[in-house]
XYZ file of C-alpha atoms in Angstrom:
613
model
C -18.374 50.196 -109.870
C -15.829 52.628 -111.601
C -14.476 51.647 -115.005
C -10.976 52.041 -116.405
C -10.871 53.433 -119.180
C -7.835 51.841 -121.841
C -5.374 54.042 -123.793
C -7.378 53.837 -127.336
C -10.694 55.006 -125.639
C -8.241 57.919 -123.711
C -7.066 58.828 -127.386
C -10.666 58.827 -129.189
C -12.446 60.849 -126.653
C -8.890 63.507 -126.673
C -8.864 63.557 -130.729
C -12.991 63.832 -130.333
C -12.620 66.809 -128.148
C -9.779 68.949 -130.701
C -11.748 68.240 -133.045
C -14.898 69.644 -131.759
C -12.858 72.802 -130.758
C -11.185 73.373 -134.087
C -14.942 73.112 -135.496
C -15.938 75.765 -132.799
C -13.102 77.991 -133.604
C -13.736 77.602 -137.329
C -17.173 78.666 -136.783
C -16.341 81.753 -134.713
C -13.795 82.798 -137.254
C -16.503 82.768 -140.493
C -18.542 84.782 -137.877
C -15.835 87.292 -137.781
C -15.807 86.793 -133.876
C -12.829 85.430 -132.886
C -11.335 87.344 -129.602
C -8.487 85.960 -128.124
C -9.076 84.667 -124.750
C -12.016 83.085 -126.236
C -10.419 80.743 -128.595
C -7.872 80.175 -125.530
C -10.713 78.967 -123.431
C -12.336 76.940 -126.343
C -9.096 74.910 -126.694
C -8.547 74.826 -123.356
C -11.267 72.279 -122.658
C -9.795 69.503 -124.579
C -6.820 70.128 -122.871
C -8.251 70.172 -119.935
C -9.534 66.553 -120.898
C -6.486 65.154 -122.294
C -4.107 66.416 -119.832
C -6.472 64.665 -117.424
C -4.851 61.304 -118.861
C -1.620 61.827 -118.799
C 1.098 63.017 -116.199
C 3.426 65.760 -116.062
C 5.512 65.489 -118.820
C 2.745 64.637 -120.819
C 0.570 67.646 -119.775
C 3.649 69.334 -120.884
C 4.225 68.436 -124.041
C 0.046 68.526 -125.085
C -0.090 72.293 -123.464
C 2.226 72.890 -126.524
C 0.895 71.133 -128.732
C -2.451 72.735 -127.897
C -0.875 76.083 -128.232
C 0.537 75.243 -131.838
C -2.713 74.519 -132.789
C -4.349 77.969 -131.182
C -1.193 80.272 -133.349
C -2.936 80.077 -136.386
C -6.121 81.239 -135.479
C -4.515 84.245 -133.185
C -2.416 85.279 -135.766
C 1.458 85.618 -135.785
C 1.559 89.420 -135.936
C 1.391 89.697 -132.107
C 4.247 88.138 -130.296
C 2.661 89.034 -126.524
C -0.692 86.791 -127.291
C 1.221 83.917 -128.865
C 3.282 84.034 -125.710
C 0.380 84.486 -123.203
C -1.424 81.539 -125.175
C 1.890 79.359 -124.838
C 2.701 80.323 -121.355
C -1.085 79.168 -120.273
C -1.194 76.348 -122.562
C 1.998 74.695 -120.140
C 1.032 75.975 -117.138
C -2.557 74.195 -117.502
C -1.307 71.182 -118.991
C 1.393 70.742 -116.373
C -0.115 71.373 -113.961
C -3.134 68.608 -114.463
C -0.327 66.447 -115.304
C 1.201 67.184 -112.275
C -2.174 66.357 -110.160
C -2.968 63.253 -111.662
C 1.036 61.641 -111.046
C 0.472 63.225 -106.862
C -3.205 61.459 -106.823
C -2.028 58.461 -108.788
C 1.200 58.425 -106.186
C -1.492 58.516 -102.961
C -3.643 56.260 -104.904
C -0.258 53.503 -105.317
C 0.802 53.851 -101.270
C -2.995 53.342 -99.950
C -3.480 50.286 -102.303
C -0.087 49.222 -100.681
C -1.355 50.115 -97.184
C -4.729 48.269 -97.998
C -2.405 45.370 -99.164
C -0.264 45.431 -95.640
C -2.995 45.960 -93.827
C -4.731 42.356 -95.346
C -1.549 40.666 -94.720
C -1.009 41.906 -91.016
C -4.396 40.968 -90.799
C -3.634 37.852 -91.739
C 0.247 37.275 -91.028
C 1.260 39.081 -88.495
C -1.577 39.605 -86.564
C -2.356 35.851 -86.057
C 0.991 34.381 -85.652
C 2.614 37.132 -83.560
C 4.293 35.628 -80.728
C 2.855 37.922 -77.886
C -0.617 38.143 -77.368
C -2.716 40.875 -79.786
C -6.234 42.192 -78.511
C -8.356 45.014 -80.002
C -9.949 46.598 -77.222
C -12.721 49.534 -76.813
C -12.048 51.988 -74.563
C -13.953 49.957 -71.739
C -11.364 47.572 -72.559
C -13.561 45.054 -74.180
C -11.670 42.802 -75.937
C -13.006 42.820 -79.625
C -10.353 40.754 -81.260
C -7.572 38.347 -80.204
C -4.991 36.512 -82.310
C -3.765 32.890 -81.334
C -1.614 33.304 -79.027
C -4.321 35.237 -76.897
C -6.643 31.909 -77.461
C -3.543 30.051 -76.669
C -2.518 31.798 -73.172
C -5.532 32.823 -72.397
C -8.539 30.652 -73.247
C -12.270 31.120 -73.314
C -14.423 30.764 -75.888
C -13.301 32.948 -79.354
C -17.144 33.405 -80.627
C -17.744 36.428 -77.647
C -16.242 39.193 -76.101
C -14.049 39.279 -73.520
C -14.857 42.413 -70.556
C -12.280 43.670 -68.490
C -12.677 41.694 -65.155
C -12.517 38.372 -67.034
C -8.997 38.383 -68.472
C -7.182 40.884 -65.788
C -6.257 39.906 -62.241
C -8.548 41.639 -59.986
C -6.281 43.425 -58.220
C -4.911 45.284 -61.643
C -8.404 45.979 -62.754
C -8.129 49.688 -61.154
C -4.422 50.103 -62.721
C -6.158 48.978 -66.205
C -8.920 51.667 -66.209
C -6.514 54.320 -65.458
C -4.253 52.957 -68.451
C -7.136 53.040 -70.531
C -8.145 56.682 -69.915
C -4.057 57.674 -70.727
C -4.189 55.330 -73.502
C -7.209 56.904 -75.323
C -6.295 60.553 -74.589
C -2.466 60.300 -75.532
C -2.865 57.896 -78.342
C -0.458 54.771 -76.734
C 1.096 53.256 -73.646
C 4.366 52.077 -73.180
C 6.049 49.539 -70.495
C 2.914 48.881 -68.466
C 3.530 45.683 -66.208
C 0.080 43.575 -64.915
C -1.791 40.568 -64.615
C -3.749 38.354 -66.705
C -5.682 35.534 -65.606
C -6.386 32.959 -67.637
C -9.395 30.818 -67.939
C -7.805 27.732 -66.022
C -7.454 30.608 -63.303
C -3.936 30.893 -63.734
C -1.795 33.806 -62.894
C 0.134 35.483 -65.915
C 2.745 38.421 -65.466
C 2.622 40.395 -68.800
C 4.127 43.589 -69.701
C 1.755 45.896 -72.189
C 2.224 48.284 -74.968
C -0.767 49.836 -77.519
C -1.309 52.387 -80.099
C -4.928 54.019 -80.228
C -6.406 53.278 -83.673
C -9.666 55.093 -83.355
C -10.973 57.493 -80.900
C -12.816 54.176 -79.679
C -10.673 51.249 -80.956
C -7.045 50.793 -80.099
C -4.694 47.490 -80.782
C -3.084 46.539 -77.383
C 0.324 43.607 -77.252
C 1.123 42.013 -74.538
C 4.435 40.379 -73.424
C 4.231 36.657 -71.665
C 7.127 37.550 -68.611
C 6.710 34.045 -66.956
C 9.352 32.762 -69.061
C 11.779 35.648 -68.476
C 10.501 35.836 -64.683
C 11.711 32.041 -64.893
C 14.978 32.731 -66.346
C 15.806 35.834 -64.478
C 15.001 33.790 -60.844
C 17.406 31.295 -61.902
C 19.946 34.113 -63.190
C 19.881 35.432 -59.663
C 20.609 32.331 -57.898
C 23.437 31.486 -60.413
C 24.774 34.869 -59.120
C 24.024 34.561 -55.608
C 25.688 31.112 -55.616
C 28.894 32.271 -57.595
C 28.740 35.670 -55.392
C 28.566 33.523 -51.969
C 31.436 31.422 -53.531
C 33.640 34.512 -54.182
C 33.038 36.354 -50.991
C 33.758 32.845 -48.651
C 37.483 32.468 -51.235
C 38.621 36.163 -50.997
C 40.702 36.841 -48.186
C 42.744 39.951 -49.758
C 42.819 41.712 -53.291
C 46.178 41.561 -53.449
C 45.958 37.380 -53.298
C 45.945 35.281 -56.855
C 42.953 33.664 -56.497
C 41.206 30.458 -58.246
C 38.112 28.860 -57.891
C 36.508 25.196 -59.320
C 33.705 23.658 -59.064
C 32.990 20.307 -58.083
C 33.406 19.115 -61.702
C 36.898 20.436 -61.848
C 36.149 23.228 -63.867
C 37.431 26.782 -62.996
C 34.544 29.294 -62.817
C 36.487 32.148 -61.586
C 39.466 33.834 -61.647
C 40.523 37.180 -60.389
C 42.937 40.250 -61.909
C 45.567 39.165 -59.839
C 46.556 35.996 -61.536
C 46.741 37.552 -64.890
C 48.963 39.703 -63.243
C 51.093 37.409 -61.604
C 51.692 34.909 -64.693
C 51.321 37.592 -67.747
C 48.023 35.594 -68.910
C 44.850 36.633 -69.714
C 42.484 35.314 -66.558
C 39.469 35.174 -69.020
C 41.302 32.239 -70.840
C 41.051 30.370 -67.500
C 37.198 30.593 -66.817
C 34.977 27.668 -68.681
C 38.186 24.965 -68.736
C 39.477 21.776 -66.708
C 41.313 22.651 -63.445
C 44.704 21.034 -64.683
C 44.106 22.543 -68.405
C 43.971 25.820 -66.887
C 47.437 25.692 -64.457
C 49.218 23.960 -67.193
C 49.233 27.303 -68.994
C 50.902 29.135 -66.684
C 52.161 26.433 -64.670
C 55.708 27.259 -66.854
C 56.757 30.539 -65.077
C 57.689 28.548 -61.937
C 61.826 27.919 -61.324
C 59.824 24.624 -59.975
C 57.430 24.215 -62.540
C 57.861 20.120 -62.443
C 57.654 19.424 -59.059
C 55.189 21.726 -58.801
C 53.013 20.922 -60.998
C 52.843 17.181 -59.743
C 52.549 18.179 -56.267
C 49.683 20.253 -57.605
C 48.120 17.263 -59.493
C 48.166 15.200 -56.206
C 46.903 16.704 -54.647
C 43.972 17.547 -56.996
C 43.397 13.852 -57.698
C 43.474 12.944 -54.326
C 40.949 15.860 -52.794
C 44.002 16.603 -50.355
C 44.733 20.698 -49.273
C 48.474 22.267 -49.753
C 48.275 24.477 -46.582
C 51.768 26.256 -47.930
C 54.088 25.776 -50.653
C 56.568 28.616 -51.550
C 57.111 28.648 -55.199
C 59.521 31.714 -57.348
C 58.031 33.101 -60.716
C 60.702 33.430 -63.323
C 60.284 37.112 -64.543
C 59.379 37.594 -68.332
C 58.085 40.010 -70.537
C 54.718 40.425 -68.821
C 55.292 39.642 -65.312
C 57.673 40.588 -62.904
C 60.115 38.144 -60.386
C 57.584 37.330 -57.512
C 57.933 35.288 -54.420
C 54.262 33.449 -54.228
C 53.422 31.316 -51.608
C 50.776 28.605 -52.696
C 47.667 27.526 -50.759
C 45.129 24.857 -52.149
C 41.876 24.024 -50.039
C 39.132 21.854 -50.663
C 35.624 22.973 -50.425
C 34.057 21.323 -47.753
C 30.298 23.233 -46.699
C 27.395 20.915 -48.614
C 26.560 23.416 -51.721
C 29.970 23.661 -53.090
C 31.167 20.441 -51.530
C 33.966 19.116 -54.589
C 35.126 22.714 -55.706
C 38.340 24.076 -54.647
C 39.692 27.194 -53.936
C 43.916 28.154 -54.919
C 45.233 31.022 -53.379
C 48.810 32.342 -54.924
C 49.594 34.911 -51.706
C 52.518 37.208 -52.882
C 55.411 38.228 -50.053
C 57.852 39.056 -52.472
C 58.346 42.102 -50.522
C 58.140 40.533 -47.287
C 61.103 37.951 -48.549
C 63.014 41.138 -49.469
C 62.429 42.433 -45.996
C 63.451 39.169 -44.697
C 66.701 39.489 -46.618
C 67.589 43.066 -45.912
C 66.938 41.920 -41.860
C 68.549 38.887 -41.889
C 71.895 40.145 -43.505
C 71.224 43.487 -40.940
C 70.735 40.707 -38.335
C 74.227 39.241 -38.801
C 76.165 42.556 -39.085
C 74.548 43.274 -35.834
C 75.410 39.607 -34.545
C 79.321 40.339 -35.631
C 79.422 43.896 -34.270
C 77.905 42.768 -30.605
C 80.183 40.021 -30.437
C 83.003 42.899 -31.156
C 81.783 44.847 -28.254
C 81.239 41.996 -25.962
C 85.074 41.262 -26.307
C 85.905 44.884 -26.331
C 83.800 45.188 -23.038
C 85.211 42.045 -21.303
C 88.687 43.030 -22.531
C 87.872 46.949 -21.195
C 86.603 45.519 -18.249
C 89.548 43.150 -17.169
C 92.735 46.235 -18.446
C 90.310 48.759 -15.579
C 90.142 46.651 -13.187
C 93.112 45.179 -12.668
C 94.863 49.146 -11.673
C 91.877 49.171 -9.224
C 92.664 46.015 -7.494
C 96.282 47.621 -7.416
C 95.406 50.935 -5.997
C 92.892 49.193 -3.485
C 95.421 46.708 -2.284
C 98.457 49.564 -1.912
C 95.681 51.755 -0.331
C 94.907 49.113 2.270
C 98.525 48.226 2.887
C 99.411 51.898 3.298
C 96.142 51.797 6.683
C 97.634 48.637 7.647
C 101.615 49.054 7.821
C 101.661 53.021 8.354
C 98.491 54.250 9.810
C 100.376 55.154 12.805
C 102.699 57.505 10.803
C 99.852 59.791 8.850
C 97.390 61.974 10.462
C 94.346 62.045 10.091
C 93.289 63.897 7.023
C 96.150 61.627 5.564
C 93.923 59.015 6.561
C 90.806 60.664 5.333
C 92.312 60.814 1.920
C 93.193 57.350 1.730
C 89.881 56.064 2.438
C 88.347 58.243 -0.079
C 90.828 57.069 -2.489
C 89.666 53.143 -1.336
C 85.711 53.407 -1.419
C 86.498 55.596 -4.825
C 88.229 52.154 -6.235
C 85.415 50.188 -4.740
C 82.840 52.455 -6.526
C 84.652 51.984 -9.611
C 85.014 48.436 -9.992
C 81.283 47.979 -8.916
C 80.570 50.841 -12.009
C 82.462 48.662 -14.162
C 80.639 45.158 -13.208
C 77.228 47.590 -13.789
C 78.010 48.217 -17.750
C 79.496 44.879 -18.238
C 76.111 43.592 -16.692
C 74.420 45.819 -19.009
C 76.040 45.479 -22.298
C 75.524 41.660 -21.961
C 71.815 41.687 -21.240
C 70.497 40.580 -24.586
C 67.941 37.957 -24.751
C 66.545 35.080 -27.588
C 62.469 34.487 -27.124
C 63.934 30.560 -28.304
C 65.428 30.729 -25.260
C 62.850 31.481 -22.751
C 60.994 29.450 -19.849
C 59.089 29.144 -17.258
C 59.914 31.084 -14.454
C 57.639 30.580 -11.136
C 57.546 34.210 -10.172
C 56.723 33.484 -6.429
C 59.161 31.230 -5.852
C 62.083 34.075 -7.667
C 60.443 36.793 -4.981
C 60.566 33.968 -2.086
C 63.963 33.362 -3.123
C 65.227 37.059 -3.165
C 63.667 37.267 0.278
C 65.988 34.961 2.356
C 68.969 36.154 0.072
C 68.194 39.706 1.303
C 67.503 38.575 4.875
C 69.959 41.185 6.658
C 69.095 43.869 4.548
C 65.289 43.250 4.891
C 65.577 43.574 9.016
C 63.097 46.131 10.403
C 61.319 45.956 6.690
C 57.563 44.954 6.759
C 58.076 43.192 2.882
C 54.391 41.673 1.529
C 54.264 39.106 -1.159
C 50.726 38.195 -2.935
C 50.780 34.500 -2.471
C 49.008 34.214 -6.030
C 51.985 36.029 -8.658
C 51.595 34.261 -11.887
C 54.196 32.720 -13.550
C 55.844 34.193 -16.632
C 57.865 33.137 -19.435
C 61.165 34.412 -20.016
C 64.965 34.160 -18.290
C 64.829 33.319 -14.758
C 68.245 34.797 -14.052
C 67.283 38.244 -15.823
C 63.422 38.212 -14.149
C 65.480 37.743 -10.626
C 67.306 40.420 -11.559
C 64.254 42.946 -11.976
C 62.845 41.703 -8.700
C 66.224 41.952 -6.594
C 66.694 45.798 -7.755
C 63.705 46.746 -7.381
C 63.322 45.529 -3.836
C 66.517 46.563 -2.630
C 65.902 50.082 -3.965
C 62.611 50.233 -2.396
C 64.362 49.461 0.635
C 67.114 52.201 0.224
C 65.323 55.004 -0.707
C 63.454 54.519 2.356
C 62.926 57.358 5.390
C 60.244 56.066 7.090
C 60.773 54.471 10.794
C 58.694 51.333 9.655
C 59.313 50.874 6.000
C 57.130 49.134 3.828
C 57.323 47.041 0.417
C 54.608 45.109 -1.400
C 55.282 42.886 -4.212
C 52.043 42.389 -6.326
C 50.332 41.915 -9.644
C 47.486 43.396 -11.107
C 44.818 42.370 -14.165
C 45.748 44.988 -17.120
C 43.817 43.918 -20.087
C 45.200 47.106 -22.111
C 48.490 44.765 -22.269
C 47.291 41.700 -23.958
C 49.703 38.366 -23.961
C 51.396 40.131 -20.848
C 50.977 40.039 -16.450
C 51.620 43.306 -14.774
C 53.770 43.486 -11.796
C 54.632 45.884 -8.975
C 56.941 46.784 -6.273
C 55.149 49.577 -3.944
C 56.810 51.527 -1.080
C 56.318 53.935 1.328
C 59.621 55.577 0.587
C 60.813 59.125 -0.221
C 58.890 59.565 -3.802
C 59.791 60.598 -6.599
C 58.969 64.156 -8.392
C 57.058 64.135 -11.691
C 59.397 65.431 -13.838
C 62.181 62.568 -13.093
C 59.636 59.236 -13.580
C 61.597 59.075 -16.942
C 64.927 59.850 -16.347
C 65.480 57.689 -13.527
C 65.693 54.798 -15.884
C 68.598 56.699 -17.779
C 71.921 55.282 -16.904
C 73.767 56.298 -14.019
C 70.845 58.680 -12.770
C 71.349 59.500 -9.214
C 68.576 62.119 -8.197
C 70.167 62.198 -4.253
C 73.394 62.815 -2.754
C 76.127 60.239 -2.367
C 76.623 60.400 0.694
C 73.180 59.961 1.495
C 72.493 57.063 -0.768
C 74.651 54.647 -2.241
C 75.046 52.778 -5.721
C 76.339 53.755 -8.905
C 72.874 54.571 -10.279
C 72.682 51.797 -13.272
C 69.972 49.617 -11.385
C 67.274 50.849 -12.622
C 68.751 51.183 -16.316
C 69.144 47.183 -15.702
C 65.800 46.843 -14.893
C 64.167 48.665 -17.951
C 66.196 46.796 -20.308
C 65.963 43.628 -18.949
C 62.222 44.530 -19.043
C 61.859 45.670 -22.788
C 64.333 42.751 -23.760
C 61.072 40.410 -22.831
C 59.010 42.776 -24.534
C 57.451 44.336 -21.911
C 57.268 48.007 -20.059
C 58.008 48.900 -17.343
C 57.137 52.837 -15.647
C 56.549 54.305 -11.972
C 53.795 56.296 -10.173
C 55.111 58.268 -7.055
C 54.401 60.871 -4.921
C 56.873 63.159 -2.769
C 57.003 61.776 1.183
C 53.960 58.764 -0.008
C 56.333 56.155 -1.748
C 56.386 54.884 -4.991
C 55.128 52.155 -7.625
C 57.168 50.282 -10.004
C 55.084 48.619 -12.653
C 56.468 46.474 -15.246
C 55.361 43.684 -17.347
C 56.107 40.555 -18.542
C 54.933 37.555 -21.251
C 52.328 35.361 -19.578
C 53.422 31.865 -18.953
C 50.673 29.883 -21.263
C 50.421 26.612 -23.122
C 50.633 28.179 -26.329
C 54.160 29.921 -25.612
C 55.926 27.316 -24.225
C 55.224 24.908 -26.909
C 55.968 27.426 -29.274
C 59.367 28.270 -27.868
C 60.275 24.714 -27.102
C 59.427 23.655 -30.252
């Protein structure tokens, strides 16, 4: 066992060695030998052993006092040996001094270490809260602390092997971790199995540090409880995440959702954007709680708000409730319209979901249309009158000129000749042309139709109709109605119309010796909501190039002398057509005939209790 010595035996034995070298000097010097460097190395041995004591600064200051001591005996007549002895004298002494504080330093930090290294032992070691083993590189376990005993089990008077404590299928994962453990000195983040002595299953994720080339400490995280916590995280989120995606219909919606304790558990960007709040404040608090703080930037906010707590209290929806948000220094003037529905599927049964739907810009819209709308209403009524007072100021000279034209035949046909007679005919069927080209735009301009207006109109019946009216005219005409047209919805005087001119065209602009007409319907499903309808002939045709302009007003493509009419029938047709919101377009081919195709709004349920209602 090594002793310590005190500082009174460190100051005997220093004094004991000076003094032995002063005697050994002494002696040298009455033997008239007394060389330098020797009486340097005679005093450097006691300071050799004193410095050995002390530390730098006292090396330091006995190097000089050793030198002091050596001057007299060197002599003072040679400056370069006094300085060589003083200049060794420090260096020695420091530099022992120097030693002995680095050793005693070392010496301070392993005691420390050997002091940690008891208490981890004993502290940390034993009451860490994951499990500790020290394990050889066959991964025997040859230490565990408690919380290995704990989770683990089996007896703590033996070693545990490999294939007792790790699941059998991670046995070939822990060799290789072993091998990388004791070659690179640690492992990090390696995830496996225990099992424990109750057979038990036990997730655990591992981390070690190689201590020896054979030993190495190895700690291992428990996961059940975060494998527990993290299963229940992700239904929390699947449940709130199924929530959110069955209450979002749009982004641009304000949208709230409780729970079926009332409270509100989410709300998105667009209600802190509509109200100027912060939608974070709304999250965690009572339904009511939460709209009462922004329940104040409603023009309605009283009514509101009780309508709102009614229907809350009473599990009722609000299917739509239009409500105007005052503007302020965070929000703008919005138009919201308010919906409030009840949760009813079994997991979220007692929740409720608000949607604030904004159509601020739709109600400007509405505006904008509805005062366009009523300019429109006042300048058609204007025209109507200007066309019915138009009509009746050009009319009236034609009934003039046609009367005088037929009394000038009647009382002095015998007087003219005949290309006097000539010209007054063509003056009379001009009249007649005229006055029927004036009852064409009037018919025209005051073709416009209200969908609020509409009916049912038996199509078959209209056709059967327009057949005996156009008996005369349909003489020698081999006309075929399918005895299945649907009905429509729409104005039965305006749908006549279509059919009328269309037939009676069909029957004009006809060269054949037996001509031909079928009046049909087809299934189009490219025009939903809508039946399509035809009128097919074996006329003339029509070339490509004039399928649209036909439907231009007062488009005659033939001669009028071949063909009469003022042309506008067709004009008629397409905006009668279009005012039911349908199309209307022909197929033809030159000497074959054509195909008129139009369509119009199917007669259903729905519409007519729409429009009647």
């Amino acid at each position: 066992m090594k002793t310590k010595l005190n500082p009174v035996e460190r100051a005997i034995i220093v004094v004991a060695a000076y003094s032995i070298a002063i005697l050994a000097v002494v002696l040298l010097y009455i033997s008239w030998y007394r060389p330098a460097g020797l009486v340097f190395g005679v005093f450097a041995v006691p300071l050799i052993i004193g410095a050995s004591f002390l530390r730098l600064s006292g090396g330091l200051l006995l190097g000089l006092a050793t030198a002091l001591i050596g001057m007299p005996f060197i002599g003072f007549a040679n400056p370069t040996l006094i300085a060589g002895l003083l200049a060794m004298d420090l260096l020695l002494g420091g530099g022992i001094g120097w030693m002995n504080r680095r050793n005693a330093l070392r010496r301070e930090r392993w005691r420390r270490a050997k002091t940690l290294q008891g208490g981890y032992e004993q502290e940390i070691f034993e009451n860490s809260l994951n499990i500790l083993h020290f394990i050889d590189k066959e991964g025997t376990i040859l230490k565990r602390n408690e919380a290995s005993r704990g989770t683990i089990g089996y007896p703590t008077k033996r070693s545990l092997g490999l294939a007792e404590y790790i699941h059998p299928e991670d046995i070939d994962h822990m060799k290789t971790e072993l091998v990388r453990l004791f070659e690179r000195g640690e492992l990090r983040d390696v995830k496996l199995r225990f099992i424990s002595q109750t057979r038990n299953v036990i997730p655990v994720e591992l981390r070690a540090t190689r201590i020896t080339e054979r030993v190495a400490i190895m700690e291992a995280r428990d996961l059940r409880q975060q494998a527990e916590l993290e299963r229940r995280l992700m239904e929390a989120e699947a449940r709130y995440r199924y929530l959110i995606e069955e209450a979002v219909d749009t982004l641009d919606s304000g949208i709230i959702i409780t729970d079926r304790k009332g409270q509100v558990v989410w709300a998105n960007e667009a209600i802190g954007r509509f109200f100027g709040i912060d939608r974070d404040r709304l999250i965690g608090i009572d339904a009511m709680r939460a709209f009462s703080r922004y329940v104040g930037v409603f023009e309605n906010a009283e009514d509101f708000g009780r309508k709102v707590q009614e229907a809350i209290e009473k599990g009722e929806r609000i299917d739509s409730y239009t409500c105007r948000v005052r503007p302020g220094m965070d929000r703008e003037e919005r138009v919201l319209v308010y919906r409030s529905i009840p949760i009813e599927t079994e997991r979220y049964k007692g929740g409720r979901i608000d949607h604030y739907i904004d159509i601020t810009e739709l109600k400007r819209l509405e505006e904008g249309l509805r005062e366009k709308t009523k300019r429109l209403e006042r300048s058609n009524e204007k025209l109507e009158e200007y066309s019915r007072v138009v009509s009746h100021d050009l009319k009236s000279p034609l009934h003039t000129v046609e009367a005088f034209t037929g009394f000038l035949l009647e009382d002095y046909g015998d007087k003219l000749d005949e290309e006097g007679k000539k010209y007054l005919y063509t003056l009379k069927n001009a009249s007649m042309r005229m006055r029927e080209l004036i009852d064409d735009l009037r018919d025209l301009s005051n073709i416009h139709l209200d969908a609020t207006s509409f009916e049912r109109v038996p199509v078959a019946r209209v056709v059967e109709e327009i057949k005996e009216d156009l008996e005369v005219d349909l003489r020698g005409v081999n006309l075929q109605i399918d005895p299945d047209l649907p009905p429509v919805m729409g104005s039965k005087i305006q749908v006549r119309q279509v059919f009328h001119n269309l037939i009676v065209n069909a029957v004009k602009f006809n060269d054949k010796a037996l001509p031909v007409i079928h009046v049909g319907w087809v299934k189009d499903s490219r025009h939903r909501g809508m039946h399509t309808f035809f009128v097919r002939d074996n006329g003339i045709g029509i070339e490509s190039r004039y399928h649209e302009r036909i439907f231009g007003l007062f488009e005659k493509l033939n001669p009028r002398e071949h063909y009469e009419g003022t042309g506008a029938g067709l004009a008629i047709c397409k905006r009668i057509v279009e005012e039911h919101g349908g199309e209307i377009w022909v197929e033809s081919e030159i000497g074959k005939g054509s195909t008129f195709y139009f369509t119009l709004p199917q007669a259903t349920v729905r519409n007519e209790v729409k429009v009647h209602a």
